[in-house]
PDB file of C-alpha atoms in Angstrom:
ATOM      1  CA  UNK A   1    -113.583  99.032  -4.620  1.00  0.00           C
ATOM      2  CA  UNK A   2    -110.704 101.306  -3.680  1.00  0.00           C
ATOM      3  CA  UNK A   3    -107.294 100.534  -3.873  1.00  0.00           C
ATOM      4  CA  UNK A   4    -105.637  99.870  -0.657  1.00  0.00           C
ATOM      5  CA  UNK A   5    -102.181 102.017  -0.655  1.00  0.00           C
ATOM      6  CA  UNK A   6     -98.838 100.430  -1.162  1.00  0.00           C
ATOM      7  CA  UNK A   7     -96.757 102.338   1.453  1.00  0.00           C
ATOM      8  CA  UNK A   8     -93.002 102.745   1.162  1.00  0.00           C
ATOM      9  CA  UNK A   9     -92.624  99.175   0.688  1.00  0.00           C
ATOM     10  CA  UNK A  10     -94.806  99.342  -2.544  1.00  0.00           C
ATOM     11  CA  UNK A  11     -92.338 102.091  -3.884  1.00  0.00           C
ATOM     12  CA  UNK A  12     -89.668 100.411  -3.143  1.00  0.00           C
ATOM     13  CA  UNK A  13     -91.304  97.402  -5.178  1.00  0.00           C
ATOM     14  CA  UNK A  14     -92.198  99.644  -7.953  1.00  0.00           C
ATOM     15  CA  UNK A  15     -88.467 100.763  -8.046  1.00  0.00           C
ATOM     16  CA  UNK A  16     -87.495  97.665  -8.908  1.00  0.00           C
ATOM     17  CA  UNK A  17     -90.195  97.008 -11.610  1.00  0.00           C
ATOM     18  CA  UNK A  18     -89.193 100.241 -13.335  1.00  0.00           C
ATOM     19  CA  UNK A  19     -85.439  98.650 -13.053  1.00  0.00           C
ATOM     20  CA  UNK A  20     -86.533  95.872 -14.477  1.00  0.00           C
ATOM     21  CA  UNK A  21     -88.535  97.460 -17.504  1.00  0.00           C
ATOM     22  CA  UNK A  22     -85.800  99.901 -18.366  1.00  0.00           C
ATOM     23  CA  UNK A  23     -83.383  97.291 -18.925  1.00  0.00           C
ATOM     24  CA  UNK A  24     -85.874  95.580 -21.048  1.00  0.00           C
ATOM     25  CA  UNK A  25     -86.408  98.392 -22.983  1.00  0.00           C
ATOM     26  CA  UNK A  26     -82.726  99.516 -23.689  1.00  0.00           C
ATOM     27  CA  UNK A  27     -82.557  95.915 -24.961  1.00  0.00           C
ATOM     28  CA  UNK A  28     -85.597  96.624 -27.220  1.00  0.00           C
ATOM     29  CA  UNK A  29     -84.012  99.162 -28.239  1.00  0.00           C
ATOM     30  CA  UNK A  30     -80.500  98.071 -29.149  1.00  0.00           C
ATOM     31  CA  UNK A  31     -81.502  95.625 -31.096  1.00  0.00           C
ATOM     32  CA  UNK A  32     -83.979  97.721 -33.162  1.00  0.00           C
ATOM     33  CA  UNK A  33     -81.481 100.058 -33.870  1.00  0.00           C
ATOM     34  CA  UNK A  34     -79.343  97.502 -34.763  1.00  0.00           C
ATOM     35  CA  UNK A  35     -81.932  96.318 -37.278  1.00  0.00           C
ATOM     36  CA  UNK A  36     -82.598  99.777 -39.006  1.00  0.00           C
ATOM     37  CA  UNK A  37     -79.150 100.529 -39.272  1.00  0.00           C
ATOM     38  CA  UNK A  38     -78.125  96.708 -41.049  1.00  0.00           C
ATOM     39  CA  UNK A  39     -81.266  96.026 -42.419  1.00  0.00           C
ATOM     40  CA  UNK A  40     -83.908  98.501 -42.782  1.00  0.00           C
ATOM     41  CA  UNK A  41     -86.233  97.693 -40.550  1.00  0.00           C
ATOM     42  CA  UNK A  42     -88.028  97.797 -37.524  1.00  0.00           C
ATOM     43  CA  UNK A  43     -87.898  94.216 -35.134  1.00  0.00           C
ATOM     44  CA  UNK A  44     -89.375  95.796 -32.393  1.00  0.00           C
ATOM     45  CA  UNK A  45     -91.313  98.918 -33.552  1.00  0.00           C
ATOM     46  CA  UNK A  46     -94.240  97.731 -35.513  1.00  0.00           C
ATOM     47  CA  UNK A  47     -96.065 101.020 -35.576  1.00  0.00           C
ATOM     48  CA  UNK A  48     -92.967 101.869 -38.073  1.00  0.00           C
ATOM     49  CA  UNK A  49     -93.444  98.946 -39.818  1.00  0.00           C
ATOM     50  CA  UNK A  50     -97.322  99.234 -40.161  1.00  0.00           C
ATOM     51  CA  UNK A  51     -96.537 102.575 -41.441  1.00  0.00           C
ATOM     52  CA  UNK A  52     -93.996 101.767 -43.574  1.00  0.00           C
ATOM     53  CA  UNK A  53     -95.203  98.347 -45.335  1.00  0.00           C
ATOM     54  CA  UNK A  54     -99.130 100.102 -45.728  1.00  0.00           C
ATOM     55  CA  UNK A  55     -97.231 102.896 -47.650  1.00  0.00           C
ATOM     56  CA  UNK A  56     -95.458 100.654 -49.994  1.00  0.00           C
ATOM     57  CA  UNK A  57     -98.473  98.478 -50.358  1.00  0.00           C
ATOM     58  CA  UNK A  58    -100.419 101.427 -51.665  1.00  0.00           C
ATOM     59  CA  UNK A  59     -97.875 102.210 -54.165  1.00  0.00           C
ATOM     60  CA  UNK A  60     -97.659  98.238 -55.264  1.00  0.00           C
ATOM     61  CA  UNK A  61     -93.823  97.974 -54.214  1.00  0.00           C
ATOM     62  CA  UNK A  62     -94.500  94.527 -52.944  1.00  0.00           C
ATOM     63  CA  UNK A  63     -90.300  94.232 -52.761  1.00  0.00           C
ATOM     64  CA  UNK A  64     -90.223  96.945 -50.538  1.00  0.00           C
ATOM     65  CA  UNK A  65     -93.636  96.010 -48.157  1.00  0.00           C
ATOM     66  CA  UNK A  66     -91.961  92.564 -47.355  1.00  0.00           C
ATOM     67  CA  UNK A  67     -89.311  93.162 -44.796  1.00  0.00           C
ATOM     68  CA  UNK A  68     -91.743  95.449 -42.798  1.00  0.00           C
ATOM     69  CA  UNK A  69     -94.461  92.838 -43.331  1.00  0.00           C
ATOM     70  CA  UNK A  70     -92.380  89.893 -42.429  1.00  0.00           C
ATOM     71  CA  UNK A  71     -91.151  91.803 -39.176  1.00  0.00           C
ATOM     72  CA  UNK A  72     -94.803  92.208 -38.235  1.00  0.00           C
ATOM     73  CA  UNK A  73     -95.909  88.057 -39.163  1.00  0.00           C
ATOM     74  CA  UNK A  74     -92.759  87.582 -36.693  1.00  0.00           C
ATOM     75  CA  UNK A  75     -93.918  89.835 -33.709  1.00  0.00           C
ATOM     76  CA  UNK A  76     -96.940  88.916 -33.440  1.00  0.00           C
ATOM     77  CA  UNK A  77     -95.798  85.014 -33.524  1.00  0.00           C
ATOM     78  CA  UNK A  78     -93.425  85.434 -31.027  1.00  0.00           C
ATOM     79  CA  UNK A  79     -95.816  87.962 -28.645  1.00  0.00           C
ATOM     80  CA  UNK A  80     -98.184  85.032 -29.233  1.00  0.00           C
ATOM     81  CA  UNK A  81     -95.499  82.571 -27.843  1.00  0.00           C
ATOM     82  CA  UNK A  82     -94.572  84.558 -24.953  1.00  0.00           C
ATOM     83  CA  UNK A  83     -98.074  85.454 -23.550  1.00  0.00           C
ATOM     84  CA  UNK A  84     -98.401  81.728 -23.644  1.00  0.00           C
ATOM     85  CA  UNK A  85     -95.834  81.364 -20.964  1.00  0.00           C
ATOM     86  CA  UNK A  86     -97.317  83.614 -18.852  1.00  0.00           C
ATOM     87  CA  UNK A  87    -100.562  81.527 -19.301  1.00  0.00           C
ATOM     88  CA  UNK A  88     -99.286  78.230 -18.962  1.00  0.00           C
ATOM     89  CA  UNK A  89     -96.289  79.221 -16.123  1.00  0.00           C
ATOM     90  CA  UNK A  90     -96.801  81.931 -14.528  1.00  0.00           C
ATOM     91  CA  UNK A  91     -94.805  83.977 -12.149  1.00  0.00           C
ATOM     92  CA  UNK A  92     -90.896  84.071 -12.389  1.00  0.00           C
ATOM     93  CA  UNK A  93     -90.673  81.031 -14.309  1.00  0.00           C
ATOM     94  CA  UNK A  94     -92.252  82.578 -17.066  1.00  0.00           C
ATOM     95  CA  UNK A  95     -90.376  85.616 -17.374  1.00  0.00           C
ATOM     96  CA  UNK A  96     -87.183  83.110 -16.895  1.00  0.00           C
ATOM     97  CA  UNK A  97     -88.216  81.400 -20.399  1.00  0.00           C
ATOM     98  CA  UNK A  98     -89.475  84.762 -21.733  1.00  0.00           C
ATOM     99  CA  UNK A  99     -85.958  86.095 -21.230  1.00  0.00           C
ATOM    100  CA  UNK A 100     -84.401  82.811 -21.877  1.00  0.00           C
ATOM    101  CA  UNK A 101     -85.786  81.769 -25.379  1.00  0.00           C
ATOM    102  CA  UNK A 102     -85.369  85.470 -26.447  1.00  0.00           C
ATOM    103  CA  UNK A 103     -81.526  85.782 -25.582  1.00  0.00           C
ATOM    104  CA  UNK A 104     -81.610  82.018 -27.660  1.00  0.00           C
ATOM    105  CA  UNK A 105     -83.318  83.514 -30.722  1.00  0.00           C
ATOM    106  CA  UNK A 106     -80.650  86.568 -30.511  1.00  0.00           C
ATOM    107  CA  UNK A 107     -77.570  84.161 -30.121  1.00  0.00           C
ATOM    108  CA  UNK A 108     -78.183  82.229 -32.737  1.00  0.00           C
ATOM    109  CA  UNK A 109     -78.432  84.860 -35.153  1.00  0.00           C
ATOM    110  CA  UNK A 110     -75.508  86.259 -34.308  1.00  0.00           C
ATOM    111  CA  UNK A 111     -73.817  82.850 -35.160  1.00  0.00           C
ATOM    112  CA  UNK A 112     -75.413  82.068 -38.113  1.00  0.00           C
ATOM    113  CA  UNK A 113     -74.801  86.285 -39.069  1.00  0.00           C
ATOM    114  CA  UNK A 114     -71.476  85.346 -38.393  1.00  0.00           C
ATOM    115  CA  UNK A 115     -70.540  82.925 -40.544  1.00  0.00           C
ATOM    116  CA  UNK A 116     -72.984  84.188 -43.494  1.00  0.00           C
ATOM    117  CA  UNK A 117     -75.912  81.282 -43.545  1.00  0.00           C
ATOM    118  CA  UNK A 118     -78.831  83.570 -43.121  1.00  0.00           C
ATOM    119  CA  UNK A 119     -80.301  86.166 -45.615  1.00  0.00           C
ATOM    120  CA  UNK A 120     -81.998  89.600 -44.635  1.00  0.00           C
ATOM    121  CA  UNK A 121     -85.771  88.000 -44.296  1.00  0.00           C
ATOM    122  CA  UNK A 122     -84.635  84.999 -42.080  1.00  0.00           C
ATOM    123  CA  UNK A 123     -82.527  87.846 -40.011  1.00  0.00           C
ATOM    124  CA  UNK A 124     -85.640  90.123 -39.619  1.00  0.00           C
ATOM    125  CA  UNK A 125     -87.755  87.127 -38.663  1.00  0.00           C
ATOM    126  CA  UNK A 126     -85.169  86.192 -36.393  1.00  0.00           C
ATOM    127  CA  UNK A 127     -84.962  89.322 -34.707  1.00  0.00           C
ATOM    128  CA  UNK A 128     -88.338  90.210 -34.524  1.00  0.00           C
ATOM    129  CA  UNK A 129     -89.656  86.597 -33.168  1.00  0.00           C
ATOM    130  CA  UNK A 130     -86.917  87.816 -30.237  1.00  0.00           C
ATOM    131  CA  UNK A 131     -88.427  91.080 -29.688  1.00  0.00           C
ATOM    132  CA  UNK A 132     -92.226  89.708 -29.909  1.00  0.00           C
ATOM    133  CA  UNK A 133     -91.013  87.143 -27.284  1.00  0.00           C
ATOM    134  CA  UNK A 134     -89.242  89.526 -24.913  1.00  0.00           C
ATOM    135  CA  UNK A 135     -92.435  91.916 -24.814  1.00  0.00           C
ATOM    136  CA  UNK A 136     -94.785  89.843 -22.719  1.00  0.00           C
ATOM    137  CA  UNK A 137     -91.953  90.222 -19.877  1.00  0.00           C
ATOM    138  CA  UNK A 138     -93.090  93.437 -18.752  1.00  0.00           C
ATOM    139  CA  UNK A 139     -96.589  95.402 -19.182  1.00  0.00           C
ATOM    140  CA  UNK A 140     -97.115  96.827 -15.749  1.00  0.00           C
ATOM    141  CA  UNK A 141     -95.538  98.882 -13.071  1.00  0.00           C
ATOM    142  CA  UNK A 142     -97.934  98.855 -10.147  1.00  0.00           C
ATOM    143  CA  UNK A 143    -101.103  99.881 -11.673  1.00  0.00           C
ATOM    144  CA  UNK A 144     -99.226 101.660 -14.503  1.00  0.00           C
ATOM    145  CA  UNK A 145     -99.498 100.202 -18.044  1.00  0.00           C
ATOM    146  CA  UNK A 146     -95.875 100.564 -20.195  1.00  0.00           C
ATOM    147  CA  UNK A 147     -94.547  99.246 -23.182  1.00  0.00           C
ATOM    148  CA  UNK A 148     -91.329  98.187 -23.991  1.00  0.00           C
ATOM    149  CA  UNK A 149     -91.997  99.152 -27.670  1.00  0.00           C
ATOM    150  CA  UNK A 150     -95.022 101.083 -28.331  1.00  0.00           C
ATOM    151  CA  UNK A 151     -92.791 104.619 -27.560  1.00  0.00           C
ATOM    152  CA  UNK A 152     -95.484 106.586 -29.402  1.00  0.00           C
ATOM    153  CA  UNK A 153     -97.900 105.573 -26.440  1.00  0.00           C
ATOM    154  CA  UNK A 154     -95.236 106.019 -23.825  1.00  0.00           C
ATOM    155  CA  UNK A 155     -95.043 109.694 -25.222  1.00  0.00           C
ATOM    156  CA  UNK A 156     -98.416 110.495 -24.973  1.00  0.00           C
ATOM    157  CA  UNK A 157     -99.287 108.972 -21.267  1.00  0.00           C
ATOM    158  CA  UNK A 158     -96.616 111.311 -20.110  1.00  0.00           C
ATOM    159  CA  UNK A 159     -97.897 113.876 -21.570  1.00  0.00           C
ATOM    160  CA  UNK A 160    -101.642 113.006 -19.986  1.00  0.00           C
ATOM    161  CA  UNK A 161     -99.716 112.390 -16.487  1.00  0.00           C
ATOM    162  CA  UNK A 162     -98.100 115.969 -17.051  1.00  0.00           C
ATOM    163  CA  UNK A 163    -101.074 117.638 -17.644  1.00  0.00           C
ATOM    164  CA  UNK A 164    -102.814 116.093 -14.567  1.00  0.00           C
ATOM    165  CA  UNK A 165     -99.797 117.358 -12.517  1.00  0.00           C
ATOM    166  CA  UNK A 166    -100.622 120.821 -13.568  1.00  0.00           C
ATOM    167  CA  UNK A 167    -103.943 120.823 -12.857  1.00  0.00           C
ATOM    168  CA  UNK A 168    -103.489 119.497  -9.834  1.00  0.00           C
ATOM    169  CA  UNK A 169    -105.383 116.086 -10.283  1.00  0.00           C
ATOM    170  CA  UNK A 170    -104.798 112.923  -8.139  1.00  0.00           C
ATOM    171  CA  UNK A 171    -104.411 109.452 -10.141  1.00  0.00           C
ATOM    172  CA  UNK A 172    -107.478 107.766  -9.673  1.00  0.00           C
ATOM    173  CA  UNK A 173    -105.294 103.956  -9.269  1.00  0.00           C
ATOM    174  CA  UNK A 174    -102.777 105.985  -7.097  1.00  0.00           C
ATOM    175  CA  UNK A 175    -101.307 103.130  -4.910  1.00  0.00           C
ATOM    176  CA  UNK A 176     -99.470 105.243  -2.296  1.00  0.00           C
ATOM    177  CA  UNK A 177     -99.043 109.343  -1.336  1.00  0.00           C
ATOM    178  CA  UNK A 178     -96.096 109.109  -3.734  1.00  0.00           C
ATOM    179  CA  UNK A 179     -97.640 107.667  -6.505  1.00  0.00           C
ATOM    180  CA  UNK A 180     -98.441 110.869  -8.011  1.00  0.00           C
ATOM    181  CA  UNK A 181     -98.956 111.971 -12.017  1.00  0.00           C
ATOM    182  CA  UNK A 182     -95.824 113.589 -12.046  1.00  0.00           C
ATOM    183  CA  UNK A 183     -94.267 110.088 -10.648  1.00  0.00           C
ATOM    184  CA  UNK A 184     -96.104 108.415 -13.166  1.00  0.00           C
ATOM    185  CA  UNK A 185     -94.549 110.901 -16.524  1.00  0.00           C
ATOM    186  CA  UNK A 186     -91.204 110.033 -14.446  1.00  0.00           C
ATOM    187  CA  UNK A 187     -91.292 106.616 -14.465  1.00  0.00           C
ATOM    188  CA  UNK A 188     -92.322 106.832 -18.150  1.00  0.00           C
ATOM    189  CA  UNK A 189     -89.899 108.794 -18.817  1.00  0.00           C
ATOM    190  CA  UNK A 190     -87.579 106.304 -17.468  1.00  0.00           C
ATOM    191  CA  UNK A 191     -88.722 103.772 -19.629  1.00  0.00           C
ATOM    192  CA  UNK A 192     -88.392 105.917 -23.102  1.00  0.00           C
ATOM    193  CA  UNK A 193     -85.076 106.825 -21.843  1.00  0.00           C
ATOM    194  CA  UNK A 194     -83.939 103.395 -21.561  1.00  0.00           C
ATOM    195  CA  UNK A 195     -85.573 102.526 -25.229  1.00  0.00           C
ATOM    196  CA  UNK A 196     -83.424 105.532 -26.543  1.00  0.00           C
ATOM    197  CA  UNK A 197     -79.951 104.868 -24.589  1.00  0.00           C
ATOM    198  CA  UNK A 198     -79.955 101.716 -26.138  1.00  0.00           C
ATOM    199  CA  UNK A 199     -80.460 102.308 -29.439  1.00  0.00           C
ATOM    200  CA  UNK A 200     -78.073 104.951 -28.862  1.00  0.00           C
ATOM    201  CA  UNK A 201     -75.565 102.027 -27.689  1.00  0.00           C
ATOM    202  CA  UNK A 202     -76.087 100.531 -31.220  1.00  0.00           C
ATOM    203  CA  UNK A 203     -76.322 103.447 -33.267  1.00  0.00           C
ATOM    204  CA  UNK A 204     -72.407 103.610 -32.248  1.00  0.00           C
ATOM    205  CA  UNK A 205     -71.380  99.938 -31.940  1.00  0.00           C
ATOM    206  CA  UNK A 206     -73.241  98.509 -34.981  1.00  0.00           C
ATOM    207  CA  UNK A 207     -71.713 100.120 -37.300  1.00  0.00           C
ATOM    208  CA  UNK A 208     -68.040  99.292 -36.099  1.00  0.00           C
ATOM    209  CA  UNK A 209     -68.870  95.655 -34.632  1.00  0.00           C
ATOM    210  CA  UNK A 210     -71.830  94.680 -36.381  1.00  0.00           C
ATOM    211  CA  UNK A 211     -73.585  91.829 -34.917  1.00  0.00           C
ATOM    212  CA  UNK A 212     -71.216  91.622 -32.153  1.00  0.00           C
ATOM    213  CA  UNK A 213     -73.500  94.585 -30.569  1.00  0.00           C
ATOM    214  CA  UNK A 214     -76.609  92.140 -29.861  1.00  0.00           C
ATOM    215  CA  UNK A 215     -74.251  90.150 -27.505  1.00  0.00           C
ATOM    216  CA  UNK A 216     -75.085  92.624 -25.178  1.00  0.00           C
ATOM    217  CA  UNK A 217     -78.513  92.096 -25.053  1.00  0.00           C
ATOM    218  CA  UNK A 218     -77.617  88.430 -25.067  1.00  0.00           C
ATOM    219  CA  UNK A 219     -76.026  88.659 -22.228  1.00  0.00           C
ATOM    220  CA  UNK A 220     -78.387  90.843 -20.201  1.00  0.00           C
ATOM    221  CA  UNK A 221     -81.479  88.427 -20.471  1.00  0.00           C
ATOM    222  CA  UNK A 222     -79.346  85.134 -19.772  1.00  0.00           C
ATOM    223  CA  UNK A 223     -78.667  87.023 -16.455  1.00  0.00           C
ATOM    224  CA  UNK A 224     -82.283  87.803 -16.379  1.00  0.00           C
ATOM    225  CA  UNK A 225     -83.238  84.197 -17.283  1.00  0.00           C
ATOM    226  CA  UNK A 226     -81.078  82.505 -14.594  1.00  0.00           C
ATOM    227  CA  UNK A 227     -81.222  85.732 -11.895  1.00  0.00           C
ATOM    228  CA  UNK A 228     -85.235  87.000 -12.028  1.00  0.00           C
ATOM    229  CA  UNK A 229     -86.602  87.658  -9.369  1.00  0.00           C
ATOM    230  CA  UNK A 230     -90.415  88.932  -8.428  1.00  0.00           C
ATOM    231  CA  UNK A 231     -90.020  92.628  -7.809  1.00  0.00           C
ATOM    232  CA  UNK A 232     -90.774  92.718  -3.646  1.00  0.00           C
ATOM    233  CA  UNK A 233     -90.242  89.176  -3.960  1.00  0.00           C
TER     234      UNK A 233
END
């Protein structure tokens, strides 16, 4: 069946999805900087970790396989927990406790951090629980898959959409006469560009504040657990 076009109102829509996503993924990727830098290890990149915990598994450095390992058990728990929102609620509810229960996981390290009551596997747990959570907010754009963490695949779709642009191919779920591939490597481009301003943002406050960083990220998915609102909604 073909896709009935969007119009302007659709872009405008899909402007505020994209907004929506990039903050998400700036808050990905503050906190996984945050992690690498003070511990080590990935909370929200698990391709890293995959990589990472198979090569020290093959060299029987169990010590140095468990953070990346214990990052991964944690994902995946709390991507299991947060797709079950979305099943159960639906809607903005959902991405209300999504955002909610994440920015709670994230607070309460930084308190316990704080005052020195939780070790490096706990923290890593902690942290990647948050980021597993926070993942099921966003997976579309329109008709466009993203990521807020799986940059390796947000690389290469832009560099399929680019290559359709040259050719001179139309998107075959275009959703409007500006939905074009070139849009489409934009608007991915947009999201990697939000992962990498905000690990940027930790890469120069974690070092000087510490945990103190992650309050930012705290504080932007309160605002989008009180404030969210269905994009055209």
């Amino acid at each position: 069946m073909k896709r009935e076009p969007l119009g302007q109102s659709g872009a405008r829509t899909v402007g505020q999805s994209l907004a929506l996503t990039g903050v998400l993924a700036m808050t990905a990727g503050c906190v996984d900087a945050y992690a690498i830098i003070k511990m080590g290890t990935y909370v929200s990149f698990m391709s890293g970790n995959t990589t990472q915990g198979g090569s020290e598994l093959g060299q029987f450095n169990w010590s140095g396989a468990w953070p990346a390992l214990t990052a991964i058990g944690a994902f995946v728990c709390g991507s299991m927990v947060g797709h079950s929102f979305s099943y159960d609620k639906g809607g903005g509810m959902a991405h209300r406790m999504i955002c909610g229960v994440s920015a709670l996981l994230l607070a309460g390290y930084i308190f316990l951090s704080k005052g020195g009551l939780v070790g490096v596997g706990v923290s890593i747990a902690m942290l990647a629980l948050s980021m597993g959570i926070m993942n099921a907010a966003a997976s579309r754009v329109a008709t466009q898959a993203v990521s807020l963490t799986f940059v390796t695949g947000t690389l290469n779709k832009i560099g399929g959409h680019l290559a359709l642009a040259l050719r001179g191919g139309e998107l075959a779920d275009s959703v409007g006469s500006w939905d074009t591939p070139l849009r489409r490597a934009m608007l991915l481009a947009g999201v990697w560009f939000s992962f990498l301003f905000g690990a940027m943002v930790s890469g120069y406050m974690a070092p000087r504040f510490g945990a103190v960083v992650l309050g930012l990220p705290v504080v932007v998915l309160l605002g989008l657990a009180v404030f969210w609102r269905r994009p055209g909604g």
